[in-house]
PDB file of C-alpha atoms in Angstrom:
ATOM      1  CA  UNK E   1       0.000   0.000   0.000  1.00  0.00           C
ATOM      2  CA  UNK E   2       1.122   3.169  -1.315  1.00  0.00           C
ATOM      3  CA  UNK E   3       0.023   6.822   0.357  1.00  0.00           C
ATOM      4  CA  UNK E   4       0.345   9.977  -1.664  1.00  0.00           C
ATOM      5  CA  UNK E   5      -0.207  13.184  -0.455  1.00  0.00           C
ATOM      6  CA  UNK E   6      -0.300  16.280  -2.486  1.00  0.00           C
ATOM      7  CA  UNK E   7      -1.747  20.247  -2.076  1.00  0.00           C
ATOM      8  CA  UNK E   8       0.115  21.719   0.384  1.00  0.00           C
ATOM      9  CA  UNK E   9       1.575  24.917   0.171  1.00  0.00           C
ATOM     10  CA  UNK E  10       2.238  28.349   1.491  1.00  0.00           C
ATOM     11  CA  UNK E  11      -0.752  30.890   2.300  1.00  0.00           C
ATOM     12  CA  UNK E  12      -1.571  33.687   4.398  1.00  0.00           C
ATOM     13  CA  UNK E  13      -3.634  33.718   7.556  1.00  0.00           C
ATOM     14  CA  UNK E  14      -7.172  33.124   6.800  1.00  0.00           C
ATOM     15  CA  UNK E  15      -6.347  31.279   3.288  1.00  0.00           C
ATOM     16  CA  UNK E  16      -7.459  28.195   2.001  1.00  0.00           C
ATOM     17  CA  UNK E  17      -5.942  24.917   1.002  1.00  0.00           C
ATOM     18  CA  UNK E  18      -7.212  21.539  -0.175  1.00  0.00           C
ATOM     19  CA  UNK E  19      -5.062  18.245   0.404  1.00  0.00           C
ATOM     20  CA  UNK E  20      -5.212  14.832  -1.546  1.00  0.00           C
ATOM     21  CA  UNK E  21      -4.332  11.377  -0.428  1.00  0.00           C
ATOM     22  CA  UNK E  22      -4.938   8.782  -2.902  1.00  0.00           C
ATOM     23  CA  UNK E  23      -4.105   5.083  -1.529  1.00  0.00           C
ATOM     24  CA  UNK E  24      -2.665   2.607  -4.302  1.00  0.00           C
ATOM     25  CA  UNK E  25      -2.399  -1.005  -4.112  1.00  0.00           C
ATOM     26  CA  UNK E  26      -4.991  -0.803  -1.299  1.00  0.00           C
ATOM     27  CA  UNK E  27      -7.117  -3.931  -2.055  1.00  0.00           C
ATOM     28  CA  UNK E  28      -9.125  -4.041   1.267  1.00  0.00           C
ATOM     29  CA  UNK E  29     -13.387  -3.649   1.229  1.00  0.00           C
ATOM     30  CA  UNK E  30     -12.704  -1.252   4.210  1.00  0.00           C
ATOM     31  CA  UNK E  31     -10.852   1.524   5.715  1.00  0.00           C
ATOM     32  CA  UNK E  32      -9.723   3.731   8.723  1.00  0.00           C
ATOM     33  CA  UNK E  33      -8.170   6.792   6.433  1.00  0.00           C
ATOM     34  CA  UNK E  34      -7.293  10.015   8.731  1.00  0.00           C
ATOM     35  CA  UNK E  35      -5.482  13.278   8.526  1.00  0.00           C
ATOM     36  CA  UNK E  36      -2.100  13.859  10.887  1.00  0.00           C
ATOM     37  CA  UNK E  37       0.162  16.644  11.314  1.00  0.00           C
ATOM     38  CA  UNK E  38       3.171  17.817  13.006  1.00  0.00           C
ATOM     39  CA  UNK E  39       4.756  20.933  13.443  1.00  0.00           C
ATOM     40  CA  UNK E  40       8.883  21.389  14.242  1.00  0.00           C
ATOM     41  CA  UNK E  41       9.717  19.675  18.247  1.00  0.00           C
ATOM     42  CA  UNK E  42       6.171  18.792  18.587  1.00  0.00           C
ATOM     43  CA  UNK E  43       4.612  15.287  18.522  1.00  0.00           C
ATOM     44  CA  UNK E  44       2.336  14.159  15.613  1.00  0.00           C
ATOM     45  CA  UNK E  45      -1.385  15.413  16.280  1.00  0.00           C
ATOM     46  CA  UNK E  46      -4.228  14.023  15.208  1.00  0.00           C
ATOM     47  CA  UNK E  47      -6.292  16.248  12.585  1.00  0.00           C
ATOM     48  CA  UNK E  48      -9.017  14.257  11.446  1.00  0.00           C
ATOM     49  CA  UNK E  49     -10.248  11.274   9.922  1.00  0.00           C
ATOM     50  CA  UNK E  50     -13.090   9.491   7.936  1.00  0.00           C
ATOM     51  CA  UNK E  51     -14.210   5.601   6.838  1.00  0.00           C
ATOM     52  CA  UNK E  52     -15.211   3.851   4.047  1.00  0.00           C
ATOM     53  CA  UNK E  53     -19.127   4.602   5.174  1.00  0.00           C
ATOM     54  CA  UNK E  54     -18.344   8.244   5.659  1.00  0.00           C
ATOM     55  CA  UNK E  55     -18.398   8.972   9.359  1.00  0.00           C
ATOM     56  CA  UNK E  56     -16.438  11.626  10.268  1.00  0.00           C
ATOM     57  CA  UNK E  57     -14.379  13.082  13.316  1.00  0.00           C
ATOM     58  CA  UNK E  58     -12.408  16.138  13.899  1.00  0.00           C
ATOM     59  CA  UNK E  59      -9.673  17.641  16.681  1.00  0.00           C
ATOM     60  CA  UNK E  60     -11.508  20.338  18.497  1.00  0.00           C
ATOM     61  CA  UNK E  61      -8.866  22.852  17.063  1.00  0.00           C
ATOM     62  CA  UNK E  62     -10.328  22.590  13.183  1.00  0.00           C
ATOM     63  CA  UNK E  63     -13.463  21.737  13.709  1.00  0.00           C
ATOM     64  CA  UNK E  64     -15.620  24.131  11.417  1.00  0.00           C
ATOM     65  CA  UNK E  65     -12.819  25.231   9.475  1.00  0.00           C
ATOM     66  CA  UNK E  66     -11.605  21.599   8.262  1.00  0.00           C
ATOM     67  CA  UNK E  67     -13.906  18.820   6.356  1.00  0.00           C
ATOM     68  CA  UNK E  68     -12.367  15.797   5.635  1.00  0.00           C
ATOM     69  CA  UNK E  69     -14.258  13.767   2.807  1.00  0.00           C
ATOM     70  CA  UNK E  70     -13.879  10.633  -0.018  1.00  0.00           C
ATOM     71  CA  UNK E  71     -12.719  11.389  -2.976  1.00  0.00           C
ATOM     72  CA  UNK E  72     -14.657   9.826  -5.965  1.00  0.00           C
ATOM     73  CA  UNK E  73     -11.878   7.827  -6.824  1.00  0.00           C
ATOM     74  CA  UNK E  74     -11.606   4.873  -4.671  1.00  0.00           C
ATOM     75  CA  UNK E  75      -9.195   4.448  -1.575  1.00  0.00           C
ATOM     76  CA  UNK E  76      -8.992   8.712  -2.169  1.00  0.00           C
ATOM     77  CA  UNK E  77      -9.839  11.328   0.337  1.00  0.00           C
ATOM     78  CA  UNK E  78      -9.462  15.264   0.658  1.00  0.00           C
ATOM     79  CA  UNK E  79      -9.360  17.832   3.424  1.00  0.00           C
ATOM     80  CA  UNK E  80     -10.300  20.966   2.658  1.00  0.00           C
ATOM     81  CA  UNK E  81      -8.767  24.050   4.891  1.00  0.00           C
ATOM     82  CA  UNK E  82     -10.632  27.064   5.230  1.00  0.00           C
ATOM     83  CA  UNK E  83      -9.801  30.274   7.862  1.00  0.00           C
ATOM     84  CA  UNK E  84      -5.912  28.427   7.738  1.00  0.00           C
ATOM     85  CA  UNK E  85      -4.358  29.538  10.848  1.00  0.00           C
ATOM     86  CA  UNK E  86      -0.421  29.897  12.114  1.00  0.00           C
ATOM     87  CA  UNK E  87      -0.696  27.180  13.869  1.00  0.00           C
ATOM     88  CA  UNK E  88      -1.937  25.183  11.536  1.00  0.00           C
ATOM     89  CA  UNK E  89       1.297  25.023   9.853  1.00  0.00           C
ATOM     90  CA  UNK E  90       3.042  21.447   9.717  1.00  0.00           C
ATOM     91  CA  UNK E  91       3.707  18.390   8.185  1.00  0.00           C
ATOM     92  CA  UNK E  92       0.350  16.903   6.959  1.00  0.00           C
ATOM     93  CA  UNK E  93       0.339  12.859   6.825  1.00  0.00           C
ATOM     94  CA  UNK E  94      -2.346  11.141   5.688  1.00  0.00           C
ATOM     95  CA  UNK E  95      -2.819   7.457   6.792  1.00  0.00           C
ATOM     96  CA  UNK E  96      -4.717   4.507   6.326  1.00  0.00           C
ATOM     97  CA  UNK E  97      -5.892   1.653   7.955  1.00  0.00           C
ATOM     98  CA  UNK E  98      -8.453  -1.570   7.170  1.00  0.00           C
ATOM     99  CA  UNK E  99      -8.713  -2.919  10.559  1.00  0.00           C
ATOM    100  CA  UNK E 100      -9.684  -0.197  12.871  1.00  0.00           C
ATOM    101  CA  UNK E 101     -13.354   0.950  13.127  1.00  0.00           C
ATOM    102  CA  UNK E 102     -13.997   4.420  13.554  1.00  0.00           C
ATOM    103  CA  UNK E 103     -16.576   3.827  16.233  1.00  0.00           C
ATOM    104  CA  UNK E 104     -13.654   2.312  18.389  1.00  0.00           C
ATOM    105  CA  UNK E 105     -12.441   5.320  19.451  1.00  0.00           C
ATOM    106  CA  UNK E 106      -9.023   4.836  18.013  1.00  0.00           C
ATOM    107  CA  UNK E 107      -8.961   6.891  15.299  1.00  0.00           C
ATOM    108  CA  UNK E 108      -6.640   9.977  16.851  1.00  0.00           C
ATOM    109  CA  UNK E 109      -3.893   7.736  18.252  1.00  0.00           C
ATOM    110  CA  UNK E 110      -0.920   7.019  15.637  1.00  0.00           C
ATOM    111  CA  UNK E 111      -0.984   3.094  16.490  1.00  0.00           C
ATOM    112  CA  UNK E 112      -4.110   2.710  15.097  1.00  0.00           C
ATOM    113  CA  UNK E 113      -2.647   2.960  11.347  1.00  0.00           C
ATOM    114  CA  UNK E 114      -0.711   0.731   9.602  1.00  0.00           C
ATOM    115  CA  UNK E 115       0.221   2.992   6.181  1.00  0.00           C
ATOM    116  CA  UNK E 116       1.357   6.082   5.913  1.00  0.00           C
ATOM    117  CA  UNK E 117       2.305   8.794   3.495  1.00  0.00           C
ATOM    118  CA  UNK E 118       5.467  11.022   2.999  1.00  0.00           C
ATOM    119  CA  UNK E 119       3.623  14.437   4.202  1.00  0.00           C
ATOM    120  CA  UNK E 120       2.438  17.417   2.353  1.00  0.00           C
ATOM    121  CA  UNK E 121       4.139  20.911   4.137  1.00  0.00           C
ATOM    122  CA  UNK E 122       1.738  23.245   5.155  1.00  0.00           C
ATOM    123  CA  UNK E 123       2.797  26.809   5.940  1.00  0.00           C
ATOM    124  CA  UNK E 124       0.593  29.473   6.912  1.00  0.00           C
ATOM    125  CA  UNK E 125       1.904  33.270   7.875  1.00  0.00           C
ATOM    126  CA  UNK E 126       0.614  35.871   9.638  1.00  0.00           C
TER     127      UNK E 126
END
């Protein structure tokens, strides 16, 4: 299994930015597929994350400004960025998992995810 990120960038405070992660070679009826980031000498944070049937969850810190969704191409999601904030700047990973159901509760902690991309850099200024 192959994760790809793409769409990250540099924008200004308030800007807008929509990142990819399409999942090749991923042959499984079901997944776990979330959104992490991390910024310089901090730990990987959870951002969001989304399964196969659509459900949903967000970190407190995005919620409203972030929606995660599936692409139309399978094993492909986005998140779209809106009101992009300073400290929203990072290293965006995107992950995947076939095992884990969303309604376990699991979905935030790193361990929960077997593949994982490269990262996309985000950068937003003030």
């Amino acid at each position: 299994v192959h994760l790809v990120e793409s769409g990250g960038g540099s924008v200004q405070a308030g800007g807008t930015l929509r990142l990819s992660c399409v999942a090749s070679g991923y042959t499984y009826s079901r997944y776990l597929m979330g959104w992490f980031r991390q910024a310089p000498g901090k730990e990987r944070e959870w951002v969001a994350a989304i399964d196969s049937d659509g459900n949903s969850k967000y970190v407190d810190s995005v919620r409203g400004r972030f929606t995660i969704s599936k692409g139309a191409a399978k094993n492909s999601i986005f998140l779209q960025m809106n009101s992009l904030k300073p400290e929203d700047s990072g290293i965006y990973y995107c992950a995947a998992d076939p095992w884990t159901p969303i309604i376990s509760g699991n979905y935030g902690k790193t361990a929960a995810y077997n593949y994982w991309g490269q990262g996309t850099q985000v950068t937003v200024s003030s």
